Coordinates of C-alpha atoms in Angstrom, one line a residue:
Chain A
M1 CA 0.2 -0.4 0.2
T2 CA 2.8 2.1 0.5
T3 CA 4.1 1.9 -3.0
A4 CA 1.7 4.4 -4.7
P5 CA 2.8 7.2 -2.5
R6 CA 6.0 7.2 -2.2
K7 CA 6.4 6.4 -6.0
K8 CA 4.9 9.7 -6.1
T9 CA 6.6 11.9 -4.3
L10 CA 9.3 10.5 -5.7
N11 CA 7.9 11.4 -9.8
R12 CA 7.4 15.2 -7.5
I13 CA 11.3 15.4 -6.3
G14 CA 12.7 14.7 -9.7
L15 CA 9.9 17.2 -11.8
Y16 CA 11.6 19.8 -8.7
V17 CA 15.3 18.5 -9.7
L18 CA 14.4 18.5 -13.4
W19 CA 12.9 22.4 -13.2
I20 CA 15.0 24.2 -10.6
G21 CA 18.2 21.8 -13.5
L22 CA 16.4 23.9 -16.2
T23 CA 16.3 27.1 -14.0
V24 CA 20.1 26.9 -13.8
F25 CA 20.5 26.3 -17.8
T26 CA 18.6 29.0 -18.4
V27 CA 19.9 31.5 -16.2
L28 CA 23.7 31.2 -16.3
P29 CA 25.0 32.2 -19.5
I30 CA 22.8 35.7 -18.8
Y31 CA 24.4 35.4 -15.2
W32 CA 27.7 34.7 -16.5
M33 CA 27.6 38.1 -19.2
F34 CA 27.2 39.4 -16.1
V35 CA 29.6 38.1 -14.4
V36 CA 32.1 39.5 -17.4
S37 CA 30.1 42.9 -17.8
S38 CA 31.8 43.0 -14.0
R39 CA 34.8 42.6 -14.2
S40 CA 38.2 44.1 -15.7
R41 CA 40.1 42.9 -18.3
V42 CA 43.1 41.4 -16.5
Q43 CA 40.9 40.2 -13.5
L44 CA 38.5 38.5 -16.6
F45 CA 41.6 35.8 -16.8
D46 CA 41.2 34.6 -13.4
A47 CA 39.6 31.8 -13.1
P48 CA 36.0 31.3 -13.8
T49 CA 33.8 31.3 -11.0
L50 CA 30.9 32.5 -10.7
L51 CA 31.2 34.9 -7.5
I52 CA 31.0 38.7 -8.2
K53 CA 33.3 40.4 -5.9
S54 CA 34.0 43.4 -7.0
F55 CA 32.1 45.2 -10.1
Y56 CA 34.0 47.5 -12.3
I57 CA 32.0 50.2 -13.4
E58 CA 33.7 51.6 -16.1
N59 CA 32.3 48.9 -18.6
Y60 CA 29.3 49.9 -18.4
T61 CA 30.2 53.3 -17.7
T62 CA 32.0 54.1 -20.4
P63 CA 29.9 53.0 -23.6
L64 CA 27.1 54.7 -22.1
S65 CA 28.9 58.3 -21.9
S66 CA 30.5 57.8 -25.6
P67 CA 28.1 60.1 -27.8
A68 CA 28.1 57.7 -30.3
F69 CA 26.2 54.3 -27.7
Q70 CA 23.8 57.1 -26.9
R71 CA 23.0 57.7 -30.3
Y72 CA 22.5 54.3 -30.9
L73 CA 20.4 54.3 -28.6
T74 CA 18.5 56.5 -28.9
N75 CA 17.6 55.2 -32.1
S76 CA 17.0 51.9 -31.0
I77 CA 14.4 53.4 -28.6
I78 CA 12.8 55.9 -31.7
V79 CA 12.5 52.2 -34.6
A80 CA 11.7 50.0 -32.3
T81 CA 9.1 52.5 -30.4
S82 CA 7.3 53.7 -34.3
N83 CA 7.6 51.4 -35.8
A84 CA 4.9 49.4 -32.9
L85 CA 3.2 52.2 -32.9
L86 CA 2.9 51.6 -36.8
V87 CA 2.4 48.3 -36.6
T88 CA -0.5 47.8 -34.0
V89 CA -2.3 50.9 -35.5
L90 CA -1.7 49.4 -39.0
A91 CA -2.7 45.7 -37.7
L92 CA -5.7 47.2 -36.1
L93 CA -7.4 48.6 -38.8
A94 CA -6.2 45.6 -41.0
T95 CA -7.7 42.6 -39.3
Y96 CA -10.7 45.1 -38.5
A97 CA -11.4 45.3 -41.7
L98 CA -10.4 42.5 -43.2
S99 CA -13.4 41.0 -40.0
R100 CA -16.4 42.8 -40.8
W101 CA -16.1 43.4 -44.1
R102 CA -16.7 40.6 -46.8
L103 CA -13.9 42.2 -49.6
K104 CA -13.0 39.8 -52.1
G105 CA -9.8 38.2 -51.8
S106 CA -9.7 39.3 -48.3
D107 CA -8.3 35.4 -47.3
N108 CA -5.9 35.3 -50.3
I109 CA -4.9 38.8 -48.8
F110 CA -4.4 37.5 -44.8
F111 CA -2.2 34.4 -46.3
W112 CA -0.6 36.9 -48.6
T113 CA 0.6 39.1 -45.3
I114 CA 2.2 36.5 -44.2
T115 CA 3.9 34.9 -46.0
N116 CA 6.7 37.9 -45.7
R117 CA 6.7 37.2 -42.4
M118 CA 8.3 33.4 -43.8
A119 CA 11.0 35.0 -46.5
P120 CA 14.0 34.7 -45.1
A121 CA 16.0 37.9 -44.2
A122 CA 18.4 36.8 -46.5
A123 CA 17.0 36.9 -49.3
F124 CA 16.1 40.7 -49.0
L125 CA 18.7 42.1 -47.5
L126 CA 20.7 42.5 -50.8
P127 CA 17.3 43.9 -53.4
L128 CA 16.7 45.9 -49.7
F129 CA 20.0 47.3 -49.5
L130 CA 19.9 48.5 -53.4
L131 CA 16.2 49.8 -53.4
Y132 CA 17.0 52.4 -50.4
T133 CA 20.4 53.3 -52.1
R134 CA 19.4 53.7 -55.4
V135 CA 15.6 53.3 -56.5
F136 CA 14.0 55.2 -53.0
R137 CA 15.8 58.7 -53.9
I138 CA 15.5 62.6 -54.6
G139 CA 18.9 63.6 -54.9
D140 CA 20.3 62.9 -52.7
T141 CA 18.6 62.1 -50.2
S142 CA 17.8 58.3 -49.8
L143 CA 16.5 55.8 -47.3
F144 CA 19.5 54.7 -46.6
D145 CA 21.1 55.3 -43.3
T146 CA 17.5 57.0 -42.3
K147 CA 15.3 56.3 -39.3
I148 CA 12.5 55.7 -41.1
G149 CA 14.3 53.4 -44.0
L150 CA 14.4 50.9 -40.6
I151 CA 11.1 51.2 -39.3
L152 CA 9.2 50.9 -42.7
V153 CA 11.8 47.6 -43.2
Y154 CA 10.7 46.6 -40.0
C155 CA 7.0 46.4 -41.1
V156 CA 8.2 43.4 -43.4
F157 CA 7.9 40.9 -40.4
N158 CA 5.8 42.7 -38.0
L159 CA 2.9 43.8 -39.3
P160 CA 2.0 40.2 -40.4
F161 CA 2.7 38.7 -37.2
A162 CA 0.3 41.4 -35.4
I163 CA -1.8 40.7 -37.9
W164 CA -1.3 37.4 -37.5
L165 CA -2.2 37.4 -33.5
L166 CA -5.2 40.3 -33.7
Q167 CA -7.1 38.4 -36.4
G168 CA -8.6 36.3 -33.5
I169 CA -8.8 39.0 -30.8
I170 CA -11.0 41.1 -33.2
D171 CA -13.1 37.6 -34.6
G172 CA -13.7 37.0 -31.3
I173 CA -15.1 40.4 -30.2
P174 CA -19.1 40.0 -31.3
K175 CA -20.8 41.6 -34.3
E176 CA -23.5 42.1 -32.9
L177 CA -21.8 45.2 -30.6
D178 CA -20.8 47.0 -34.0
E179 CA -24.5 46.5 -35.5
A180 CA -26.1 48.0 -32.2
A181 CA -23.3 50.6 -31.9
Y182 CA -24.6 51.5 -35.8
M183 CA -28.2 50.9 -35.2
D184 CA -27.5 54.3 -32.3
G185 CA -26.1 56.6 -35.0
A186 CA -22.0 55.7 -34.4
T187 CA -19.5 56.6 -36.9
R188 CA -17.7 53.6 -37.8
S189 CA -14.1 55.9 -35.7
T190 CA -16.7 55.7 -33.0
V191 CA -17.0 51.6 -32.9
L192 CA -13.4 51.5 -33.2
W193 CA -12.5 54.2 -30.8
R194 CA -14.3 53.4 -28.4
I195 CA -15.7 48.9 -28.6
I196 CA -13.5 48.0 -30.9
V197 CA -10.2 49.0 -29.1
P198 CA -10.8 49.1 -25.0
L199 CA -12.4 45.1 -25.8
A200 CA -9.1 44.8 -27.8
A201 CA -6.4 46.3 -25.4
P202 CA -5.3 43.8 -24.3
G203 CA -4.3 42.2 -27.6
L204 CA -2.9 45.5 -28.5
A205 CA -0.7 45.9 -25.8
I206 CA 0.3 42.9 -25.9
T207 CA 0.9 43.8 -29.6
F208 CA 2.4 46.7 -29.2
I209 CA 5.0 45.1 -26.7
L210 CA 5.8 41.8 -28.8
S211 CA 7.0 44.0 -32.0
W212 CA 8.5 46.6 -29.3
I213 CA 10.9 44.0 -28.6
F214 CA 11.3 42.0 -31.9
A215 CA 12.4 45.9 -33.8
W216 CA 15.0 46.0 -30.9
N217 CA 16.2 42.5 -31.4
E218 CA 16.7 43.4 -35.1
Y219 CA 20.7 43.0 -36.6
L220 CA 21.3 42.4 -39.7
F221 CA 18.6 45.0 -41.7
A222 CA 20.5 47.4 -39.5
A223 CA 23.6 46.5 -40.0
T224 CA 23.4 46.5 -44.0
L225 CA 21.2 49.6 -44.2
T226 CA 22.1 51.9 -41.6
S227 CA 26.0 52.9 -41.7
V228 CA 26.1 56.6 -39.1
N229 CA 23.1 57.5 -38.6
A230 CA 21.0 55.8 -37.9
R231 CA 22.9 52.3 -36.4
T232 CA 20.9 51.0 -33.5
I233 CA 22.1 49.9 -30.4
T234 CA 22.2 45.7 -31.4
T235 CA 24.8 47.1 -34.8
G236 CA 26.9 48.9 -31.5
L237 CA 27.1 45.8 -30.3
A238 CA 28.4 43.8 -32.9
E239 CA 30.7 46.3 -33.1
F240 CA 32.4 45.4 -30.5
V241 CA 34.1 42.0 -32.0
T242 CA 36.9 43.8 -33.9
V243 CA 39.9 42.3 -36.1
T244 CA 42.0 44.6 -33.6
G245 CA 40.7 42.4 -30.2
T246 CA 37.5 42.6 -28.1
N247 CA 36.8 43.7 -25.5
W248 CA 34.3 42.0 -23.5
G249 CA 33.6 43.5 -20.5
Q250 CA 32.3 46.6 -22.1
M251 CA 30.6 44.1 -24.3
A252 CA 28.8 42.2 -22.2
A253 CA 27.5 45.8 -20.4
V254 CA 26.1 46.9 -23.4
A255 CA 24.5 43.3 -24.0
I256 CA 23.1 43.5 -20.5
V257 CA 21.7 46.6 -21.0
T258 CA 20.3 45.2 -24.8
I259 CA 19.0 42.7 -22.7
L260 CA 17.0 45.1 -20.1
P261 CA 13.9 46.1 -21.4
A262 CA 12.9 43.4 -23.1
L263 CA 13.2 42.1 -19.5
I264 CA 11.3 45.1 -18.1
F265 CA 8.2 44.1 -20.1
L266 CA 8.7 40.0 -20.1
V267 CA 7.6 40.4 -16.8
F268 CA 4.2 42.0 -17.4
I269 CA 4.1 40.0 -20.4
Q270 CA 4.5 36.5 -18.9
R271 CA 0.1 35.4 -18.3
Y272 CA -0.6 36.6 -21.8
I273 CA 1.8 35.1 -23.9
V274 CA 0.9 31.6 -23.6
T275 CA -1.8 33.0 -25.2
G276 CA -0.4 35.0 -27.8
L277 CA 2.0 31.7 -28.8
T278 CA -0.3 29.7 -29.7
F279 CA -1.8 31.9 -33.4
G280 CA -4.8 30.4 -32.9
A281 CA -4.5 27.1 -33.8
V282 CA -6.5 26.3 -30.6
K283 CA -8.5 28.2 -31.2
E284 CA -10.7 25.8 -33.2
Chain B
M1 CA -24.4 51.7 -44.3
R2 CA -20.9 50.2 -44.5
S3 CA -20.1 50.0 -47.9
N4 CA -16.7 48.4 -49.3
R5 CA -14.7 51.0 -50.1
M6 CA -14.4 52.1 -46.2
G7 CA -13.3 48.1 -45.7
W8 CA -10.3 48.4 -48.5
R9 CA -9.7 51.8 -47.8
M10 CA -8.9 50.9 -44.0
L11 CA -6.6 47.8 -46.0
T12 CA -4.7 50.1 -47.7
P13 CA -1.8 51.4 -45.6
T14 CA -1.0 47.8 -45.0
L15 CA -1.0 46.8 -48.2
V16 CA 0.9 49.7 -49.7
I17 CA 3.9 49.4 -47.0
L18 CA 4.0 45.7 -47.3
F19 CA 4.4 46.4 -51.5
I20 CA 7.2 48.1 -51.1
V21 CA 9.0 46.7 -48.4
G22 CA 8.0 42.7 -48.9
L23 CA 7.2 42.2 -52.5
L24 CA 8.7 44.6 -54.8
P25 CA 12.0 43.9 -53.3
F26 CA 11.3 40.5 -54.5
L27 CA 10.6 41.7 -58.2
Y28 CA 13.4 44.0 -58.1
V29 CA 15.8 41.0 -57.4
L30 CA 13.9 38.8 -59.9
W31 CA 15.2 41.4 -62.8
V32 CA 18.2 41.8 -61.4
G33 CA 19.7 38.6 -61.6
F34 CA 19.0 39.1 -65.2
Y35 CA 21.7 41.3 -65.3
D36 CA 25.8 41.4 -64.9
W37 CA 26.0 44.3 -61.7
N38 CA 29.0 45.3 -60.2
V39 CA 29.9 48.4 -59.4
F40 CA 33.7 47.6 -59.1
S41 CA 33.8 45.9 -62.2
A42 CA 35.2 48.0 -65.5
V43 CA 31.8 48.6 -66.8
R44 CA 29.3 50.1 -63.7
G45 CA 26.5 49.8 -65.2
M46 CA 23.8 46.5 -66.1
T47 CA 24.6 44.9 -68.5
W48 CA 22.3 42.1 -69.8
A49 CA 23.6 38.6 -68.7
G50 CA 20.8 35.9 -69.0
V51 CA 20.9 33.3 -66.8
N52 CA 24.7 33.3 -66.8
N53 CA 24.5 34.7 -62.5
Y54 CA 22.1 31.6 -62.1
R55 CA 24.4 29.1 -64.7
R56 CA 27.6 30.0 -62.1
L57 CA 25.6 29.3 -58.2
V58 CA 24.6 25.7 -59.8
F59 CA 28.4 25.8 -59.7
D60 CA 29.5 27.5 -56.3
Q61 CA 30.9 24.8 -54.1
D62 CA 30.9 27.8 -51.3
F63 CA 27.3 28.6 -51.9
L64 CA 25.5 24.7 -52.2
N65 CA 27.2 23.9 -48.9
S66 CA 25.8 26.9 -47.0
L67 CA 22.7 26.1 -48.2
G68 CA 22.6 22.5 -46.8
R69 CA 24.6 23.4 -44.0
T70 CA 21.9 25.7 -43.3
F71 CA 19.4 22.9 -43.8
Q72 CA 21.1 20.6 -41.5
F73 CA 20.8 22.3 -38.8
T74 CA 17.0 23.2 -39.3
F75 CA 16.9 19.4 -39.1
I76 CA 19.0 18.5 -35.9
V77 CA 17.6 22.0 -33.7
V78 CA 13.5 21.7 -34.8
S79 CA 13.9 17.4 -34.3
V80 CA 15.3 17.9 -31.0
E81 CA 13.8 21.1 -29.8
L82 CA 10.6 19.0 -30.8
V83 CA 10.5 16.5 -29.1
L84 CA 12.3 18.4 -25.5
G85 CA 9.5 21.2 -26.0
F86 CA 5.9 18.5 -25.9
L87 CA 7.7 16.3 -23.2
L88 CA 8.5 20.1 -20.6
A89 CA 5.2 20.9 -22.1
Q90 CA 3.8 17.5 -20.3
T91 CA 5.9 18.3 -17.2
L92 CA 4.3 22.0 -16.8
V93 CA 0.4 21.2 -17.8
T94 CA -0.6 19.7 -14.1
P95 CA -0.2 22.5 -11.8
F96 CA 2.5 22.4 -9.5
R97 CA 3.8 24.6 -6.5
G98 CA 6.3 27.5 -7.7
R99 CA 4.8 26.2 -11.8
S100 CA 4.1 29.6 -12.8
F101 CA 7.6 31.0 -11.3
F102 CA 9.8 28.5 -13.7
R103 CA 7.3 28.9 -16.2
T104 CA 8.9 32.8 -16.7
I105 CA 12.6 32.7 -15.2
Y106 CA 12.3 29.4 -18.7
V107 CA 10.8 32.2 -21.5
L108 CA 14.2 34.6 -20.8
P109 CA 16.0 33.6 -23.5
L110 CA 13.1 34.6 -25.8
V111 CA 13.1 37.9 -25.4
V112 CA 16.8 38.1 -25.6
A113 CA 18.4 39.8 -29.0
P114 CA 19.5 36.9 -31.3
I115 CA 22.3 39.0 -31.6
A116 CA 22.9 39.0 -27.9
V117 CA 22.6 35.8 -27.7
G118 CA 25.6 35.1 -29.7
A119 CA 27.1 37.1 -27.0
T120 CA 26.4 35.4 -24.6
W121 CA 26.9 32.2 -25.6
R122 CA 30.3 33.1 -27.3
L123 CA 31.5 33.9 -23.1
L124 CA 30.7 30.6 -22.7
V125 CA 32.6 28.9 -25.1
I126 CA 35.6 31.6 -25.2
P127 CA 39.2 30.2 -24.5
G128 CA 40.9 31.9 -21.8
F129 CA 38.2 32.8 -20.3
G130 CA 34.9 30.9 -21.0
P131 CA 33.8 28.0 -18.1
V132 CA 33.4 25.5 -20.4
P133 CA 36.6 24.9 -22.2
Y134 CA 38.1 25.9 -18.8
Y135 CA 36.3 23.4 -17.1
L136 CA 37.0 20.7 -19.3
D137 CA 40.5 21.2 -19.3
R138 CA 40.3 21.0 -15.6
F139 CA 38.4 18.2 -15.2
F140 CA 38.7 15.9 -17.9
D141 CA 41.6 17.0 -19.6
Y142 CA 39.3 18.0 -22.4
P143 CA 40.0 20.9 -25.8
F144 CA 37.3 22.3 -26.2
R145 CA 38.4 24.5 -28.5
I146 CA 35.6 26.5 -31.0
G147 CA 38.0 28.2 -33.0
T148 CA 39.7 25.4 -34.5
S149 CA 37.3 22.7 -34.5
A150 CA 33.8 22.3 -36.4
T151 CA 32.3 20.1 -34.7
H152 CA 33.0 22.3 -31.2
A153 CA 31.5 25.3 -33.2
W154 CA 28.9 23.1 -34.7
L155 CA 27.4 21.3 -31.1
T156 CA 27.8 25.1 -29.3
L157 CA 25.6 26.3 -32.1
I158 CA 23.4 24.0 -31.5
V159 CA 22.8 24.0 -28.0
M160 CA 22.3 27.3 -28.2
D161 CA 19.6 27.6 -31.0
I162 CA 18.2 24.9 -28.2
W163 CA 18.4 26.7 -25.0
H164 CA 16.7 29.8 -26.8
W165 CA 13.9 28.1 -28.9
T166 CA 12.8 25.2 -26.7
P167 CA 10.9 27.4 -24.5
F168 CA 9.1 29.1 -27.5
V169 CA 8.6 25.0 -28.3
T170 CA 7.1 24.1 -24.8
L171 CA 4.7 26.7 -24.3
T172 CA 3.3 26.9 -27.8
L173 CA 3.0 23.5 -26.9
L174 CA 1.8 23.5 -23.2
A175 CA -1.3 26.2 -24.7
G176 CA -2.2 23.5 -27.1
L177 CA -2.4 20.3 -24.3
T178 CA -4.9 23.6 -21.8
A179 CA -6.6 23.0 -24.5
L180 CA -7.6 19.6 -24.6
P181 CA -10.8 18.7 -23.6
K182 CA -9.7 16.6 -20.6
E183 CA -13.2 13.7 -21.1
P184 CA -11.9 12.2 -23.6
L185 CA -8.8 11.6 -22.0
E186 CA -9.9 10.3 -18.5
Q187 CA -13.1 8.3 -20.1
A188 CA -10.1 6.0 -21.4
L189 CA -7.8 6.2 -18.3
V190 CA -11.5 5.1 -16.7
D191 CA -11.4 2.7 -19.9
G192 CA -7.9 0.7 -18.4
A193 CA -5.9 2.1 -21.3
N194 CA -2.2 2.8 -19.3
R195 CA -0.5 6.2 -19.4
W196 CA 1.3 5.2 -22.6
Q197 CA -1.7 4.2 -24.4
V198 CA -3.4 7.8 -24.1
F199 CA -0.2 9.7 -24.8
R200 CA 0.4 7.8 -28.1
Y201 CA -3.6 7.3 -29.5
L202 CA -4.9 10.1 -27.4
T203 CA -2.8 13.6 -27.1
I204 CA -0.9 13.3 -30.5
P205 CA -3.8 13.2 -32.5
M206 CA -5.0 15.5 -30.4
M207 CA -2.3 17.8 -30.3
M208 CA -1.3 17.8 -34.2
P209 CA -2.5 21.1 -35.6
V210 CA -0.4 22.5 -32.6
I211 CA 2.6 20.8 -33.4
L212 CA 2.2 21.3 -37.2
T213 CA 2.0 25.3 -36.6
V214 CA 5.0 25.4 -33.9
V215 CA 6.6 23.2 -36.5
F216 CA 6.7 24.7 -39.3
I217 CA 7.3 28.3 -37.5
R218 CA 10.5 26.6 -36.0
F219 CA 11.7 25.3 -39.4
M220 CA 11.0 28.5 -41.5
D221 CA 12.8 30.6 -38.2
A222 CA 15.7 27.7 -37.9
L223 CA 16.4 28.6 -41.3
R224 CA 16.8 32.5 -41.1
I225 CA 20.0 32.0 -39.0
V226 CA 22.4 34.4 -39.2
D227 CA 22.7 36.8 -35.7
E228 CA 23.8 34.0 -33.5
A229 CA 26.4 31.8 -36.3
F230 CA 27.8 35.7 -37.1
M231 CA 28.2 36.9 -33.2
L232 CA 29.3 33.1 -32.0
T233 CA 31.2 31.3 -34.7
N234 CA 31.3 34.0 -37.4
G235 CA 31.0 30.9 -39.8
G236 CA 33.7 29.9 -38.3
P237 CA 36.4 27.6 -38.4
G238 CA 36.9 27.6 -42.1
L239 CA 33.6 27.9 -43.9
S240 CA 32.2 25.3 -41.4
T241 CA 29.3 27.4 -39.6
R242 CA 28.7 29.6 -42.5
F243 CA 25.0 29.5 -43.4
V244 CA 23.4 30.9 -46.0
G245 CA 22.2 34.4 -44.9
L246 CA 26.4 35.6 -43.4
H247 CA 27.0 33.4 -47.4
I248 CA 25.4 36.0 -49.1
Y249 CA 26.6 38.8 -46.2
R250 CA 30.2 37.8 -46.7
T251 CA 30.8 37.3 -50.0
V252 CA 28.0 39.5 -52.0
F253 CA 28.6 43.6 -50.0
P254 CA 32.3 43.5 -50.0
K255 CA 32.9 42.2 -53.8
T256 CA 29.3 44.6 -54.5
D257 CA 29.0 41.7 -57.0
Y258 CA 24.9 42.7 -56.7
G259 CA 23.1 40.3 -59.6
Y260 CA 25.0 37.4 -58.7
G261 CA 23.6 38.0 -55.7
S262 CA 20.5 38.9 -56.9
A263 CA 20.6 34.9 -57.9
M264 CA 21.7 34.4 -55.0
S265 CA 18.9 35.3 -52.5
L266 CA 16.2 34.7 -55.0
L267 CA 17.7 31.0 -55.3
V268 CA 17.1 31.7 -51.4
L269 CA 14.2 32.1 -51.4
Y270 CA 13.0 29.7 -53.4
F271 CA 14.8 26.4 -52.1
T272 CA 12.8 28.2 -48.4
I273 CA 9.2 28.8 -50.0
V274 CA 10.0 24.9 -52.2
A275 CA 11.4 23.9 -48.2
C276 CA 8.5 25.0 -46.8
W277 CA 6.0 23.6 -49.1
L278 CA 7.4 19.8 -48.8
L279 CA 7.4 20.4 -45.5
F280 CA 3.9 21.9 -44.3
I281 CA 2.6 18.5 -47.2
A282 CA 4.3 16.0 -45.5
L283 CA 2.9 17.6 -42.0
T284 CA -1.0 17.8 -43.0
Q285 CA -0.6 13.7 -44.4
V286 CA 0.7 13.3 -41.0
G287 CA -2.0 14.5 -39.6
K288 CA -4.8 12.9 -42.1
Q289 CA -3.3 9.8 -41.6
R290 CA -4.0 9.9 -37.4
E291 CA -7.3 11.1 -38.2

């Protein structure tokens, strides 16, 4: 009679061992980066212990006080925020249109928007680079090395994602609600702002935050489509690895700065992230 | 009351932007791929080249290898992540004390920028002060040298990708498992089926749509790997971890061989679409057979 409860306890212990192990495996690489960011060049070549005895703050203050890095950081904030705003508003309009109007070919349009996300970035690097430097230009001004250029480019992957995410949410708002408002004489913009937006608010917030994180994290397009003025923090991070040697402590510090905003957002959205990740697959 | 014109007007901005940054590059690359166009060559403009760029590609061993390498990497990581992710989702589906804590921590890698992921893992394996080579040397007398051993570079990349993306697979499958109806599973257990049978004949078939979705998304994303590999190994040692995205970046931009690069880009796009399409058909066939 005692075997069943004992087996249950063993299972439970096994479960905790597994999850504590996984937690360590998940956190350790990031923690190690933090440790590296706390050490001077000399200290780094001591034995790699995990303890932080003293904190070499210069790793943080040196890059953060350099004008180049401040510019990278500002650019990243402007680009990510504008892109997330643009994407959320456009996706709201688009999904509302797709959900409430029977437009000719709207299913095809929906699918086409999604295919934009499937395309490998590598295949779009060169054509976008050529379009930005040579085609989209008036006189001396082109989209190359501009924040607007990056904001537009990030729509390729963020807009389909946002439409994907919002579609289920907007479809889930009963049509009777907007019909009733129309009966009462409301205009379309009133319906959109007074009924749809408040009801979809959590979904819109998730869309904004995830788009923001994706735009903030992007590297490849930023590295190819900018040179001086519009560089972002991720390209700044990559610039640390040079032929003449790398300042690992500073690189780790900048990486920590890069991770920080996403981490703060994570605290807010972790409850919703599971629902967001289903992409409507479990709804049917 | 609600005219279609209004609906179209709301869709237009989205369609215009996706046309400019999504469709137009595709059409442009299709066009440039038929020209010789190299800024550094004697002729600076574009000259008609027909299919020459494509003929050259077919015999470009470096390019073909990078393509093969990318697919190989994708198959390895996606299968490992699917199996691991499913097992972990199974342990997370029943509540236990501390579950939401573990889940939150576990999501962490997902929000880290891919370039920072590469940097993180580089710091772990770098010779000189990285803990991985240090402890392997010290306790097992095993020389772990990411800069000289292709196997070590591959292993690190695979472990890194598993660290980065298994949480995504786990959480998606967890969402699917949570939404499953409980009655059939409980009924089967009452009827004398064991846990394995329930898992094999009920859970997996019912989960098929979610499994297909997650495999498909991971497959597409894994094929696009660039940032992490760029930061972690920079394609090395030699060309052993130079994935196709990195290959295009490394060969086309310094050489400004735009015509050839366009052909390369188009071929990558083509292979990705074909691979995704084949995978999609294969997966839906499996899904149908199960039913």
